[in-house]
Amino acid sequence: MPEFPRVILRNNKADAVRRFHPWIFSGAIKTLEPNVHDGDFVEVYTEKGEYLASGIYNSGNIAVKILSFQPVDDLDQLFLERVQSAYFLRKQIGLATSNQTNCYRLINAEGDGLPGLIVDWYNGTAVMQAYSVGMHEQRDRLVNALKTVYGSQLQAVYDKSGTVLHKSKAQAENQYLLGKRTSGEVLEYGHRFVVDWEEGQKTGLFLDQRENRERLTHYVEDKKVLNTFCYSGGFSVYAIAAQARCVHSVDSSAKALEWTRQNVALNHLEAADHEIYAADVFDFLKTCDADYDVIVLDPPAFAKGLSARHQAVMAYKRLNAQAFAKVRSPGIVFTFSCSQVVPPDQFQGAVTAAAIESGRRIRVLDHLTQPADHPTSIYHPEGLYLKGLVLMVE
Ligand code: SAH
């Protein structure tokens, strides 16, 4: 068995670990062995010397992110097992073998037993983002595990950790760890998208909205649809393909709008009545016509940390109130929040406050969330970040 440096917890702090919560806060630590450094793989013990868990140490508020609640003797094996089990799940839910969808999330951090790591699969290219120095140092193990699991299907691995680790001590650069840039064309429910993981936001496509984009298609036939914060046009492509009468796509990023245009054309939908607006959504909603049948509100995370939570909730309220003022009766609003620090009840509270302000009759038709390739550990409710409501507004 290899010797990993030890972290000893205070007496009353072991219970959270026994309940399989994957984070250890710095305040729970009694002693660190002197040889523990940022990024080290460590073992966590009680004061009495009982083994609790193994994980990656990082000085900071969350000091250890747990990868295993059983002693680990071979890290290569641990990574292989995690990737195998993640792949098995995606196969079981029909994603890894689908001929209509060839992009999905393979590793969703805590939800797949690899806290601090995201891996998205884009038709042969795996795009990884490590959110900690220690996880980034494990990248060769990840690449080896991906090679074993995917074999010749794996054409490239792009490490995009530089974008998220630029403020840390890590020497992370965005680069290919294997292979080189591929065409970037993927299929999602049969719709074609070109994904630019190098220039795009996150890993290139917001894969977490796949099922919700599909859900939208049930409401749009012959309707006038407004897709706000459209990014590369995901909801717009689905809406046009589902026979919307007219679609307006709004984003403040010129690049995003260029991708939207490309993706609409790639699906041979350019003949549709589709307008693209480069604008701030809050401004757009002030001046646009009030005749939309369906409005999609999918803003970026308004709050990155707890300190910004109140402001974020107020922004959700403002945005939803603006949409309620512009949707026809009866109309449909798909409203989302991807801020992890805003829990579902607070998000719904903000939407309710906006509804009250509008004075309209508003019913909840559906509660939306992140799909099965973005699983969360039941012991780590913080992992649920995407919340959405389908509302009927009269
Ligand atoms: N709905 C998209 C993902 C949205 S990501 C999808 O399904 O793929 C959020 C988008 O909001 C980004 O493209 C970003 O450029 C845009 N954005 C952020 N703030 C904005 C604002 N105030 N007005 C308009 N667009 C904004």
Short mmCIF file of N, CA and C and ligand atoms in Angstrom, two decimals, residues 201 206 209 213 229-231 235 251-253 256 279-282 298 300, ligand 1:
data_model
loop_
_atom_site.label_atom_id
_atom_site.label_comp_id
_atom_site.label_asym_id
_atom_site.label_seq_id
_atom_site.Cartn_x
_atom_site.Cartn_y
_atom_site.Cartn_z
N GLN A 201 -17.89 29.10 -24.48
CA GLN A 201 -18.04 29.17 -23.02
C GLN A 201 -18.03 27.76 -22.44
N PHE A 206 -23.80 23.93 -23.89
CA PHE A 206 -24.47 23.74 -22.60
C PHE A 206 -25.28 22.44 -22.67
N GLN A 209 -28.74 21.47 -20.92
CA GLN A 209 -30.08 21.90 -21.34
C GLN A 209 -30.68 20.97 -22.40
N ARG A 213 -34.35 21.58 -23.91
CA ARG A 213 -34.52 22.04 -25.29
C ARG A 213 -35.55 21.15 -25.98
N PHE A 229 -30.61 35.00 -24.05
CA PHE A 229 -29.32 34.39 -23.65
C PHE A 229 -29.10 33.15 -24.51
N CYS A 230 -29.18 33.31 -25.83
CA CYS A 230 -29.29 32.14 -26.71
C CYS A 230 -27.98 31.40 -26.91
N TYR A 231 -26.83 32.01 -26.58
CA TYR A 231 -25.50 31.40 -26.80
C TYR A 231 -25.41 30.87 -28.23
N PHE A 235 -31.70 26.38 -28.03
CA PHE A 235 -33.17 26.40 -27.98
C PHE A 235 -33.77 26.88 -29.31
N ASP A 251 -28.57 37.65 -27.67
CA ASP A 251 -27.39 37.44 -26.83
C ASP A 251 -26.53 38.69 -26.95
N SER A 252 -25.71 38.95 -25.93
CA SER A 252 -24.85 40.14 -26.01
C SER A 252 -23.51 39.81 -26.67
N SER A 253 -23.23 38.54 -26.90
CA SER A 253 -21.94 38.17 -27.46
C SER A 253 -22.04 37.96 -28.97
N ALA A 256 -21.30 34.41 -29.99
CA ALA A 256 -22.43 33.50 -29.74
C ALA A 256 -23.44 33.60 -30.88
N ALA A 279 -27.85 42.15 -28.19
CA ALA A 279 -28.36 43.11 -27.20
C ALA A 279 -28.25 42.56 -25.80
N ASP A 280 -28.26 43.47 -24.84
CA ASP A 280 -28.40 43.07 -23.46
C ASP A 280 -29.88 42.66 -23.27
N VAL A 281 -30.10 41.48 -22.70
CA VAL A 281 -31.47 40.96 -22.62
C VAL A 281 -32.37 41.89 -21.80
N PHE A 282 -31.83 42.46 -20.73
CA PHE A 282 -32.65 43.34 -19.89
C PHE A 282 -33.12 44.56 -20.69
N ASP A 298 -32.77 31.88 -20.12
CA ASP A 298 -31.69 30.99 -19.63
C ASP A 298 -30.42 31.81 -19.38
N PRO A 300 -26.92 33.40 -17.66
CA PRO A 300 -25.74 32.80 -17.02
C PRO A 300 -25.92 32.83 -15.51
N1 SAH B 1 -29.35 28.91 -23.49
C1 SAH B 1 -27.99 28.66 -23.94
C2 SAH B 1 -26.96 28.86 -22.86
C3 SAH B 1 -26.95 30.23 -22.24
S1 SAH B 1 -25.39 30.67 -21.61
C4 SAH B 1 -27.92 27.26 -24.54
O1 SAH B 1 -28.90 26.51 -24.46
O2 SAH B 1 -26.90 26.92 -25.08
C5 SAH B 1 -25.59 32.35 -21.25
C6 SAH B 1 -25.46 33.29 -22.45
O3 SAH B 1 -25.88 34.57 -21.99
C7 SAH B 1 -24.08 33.51 -23.01
O4 SAH B 1 -24.08 33.26 -24.39
C8 SAH B 1 -23.74 34.99 -22.75
O5 SAH B 1 -23.06 35.59 -23.84
C9 SAH B 1 -25.11 35.58 -22.62
N2 SAH B 1 -25.27 36.77 -21.78
C10 SAH B 1 -24.80 36.99 -20.54
N3 SAH B 1 -25.28 38.13 -20.03
C11 SAH B 1 -26.10 38.68 -20.99
C12 SAH B 1 -26.91 39.84 -21.05
N4 SAH B 1 -27.01 40.68 -20.01
N5 SAH B 1 -27.62 40.06 -22.17
C13 SAH B 1 -27.53 39.21 -23.23
N6 SAH B 1 -26.81 38.08 -23.21
C14 SAH B 1 -26.08 37.81 -22.11
#
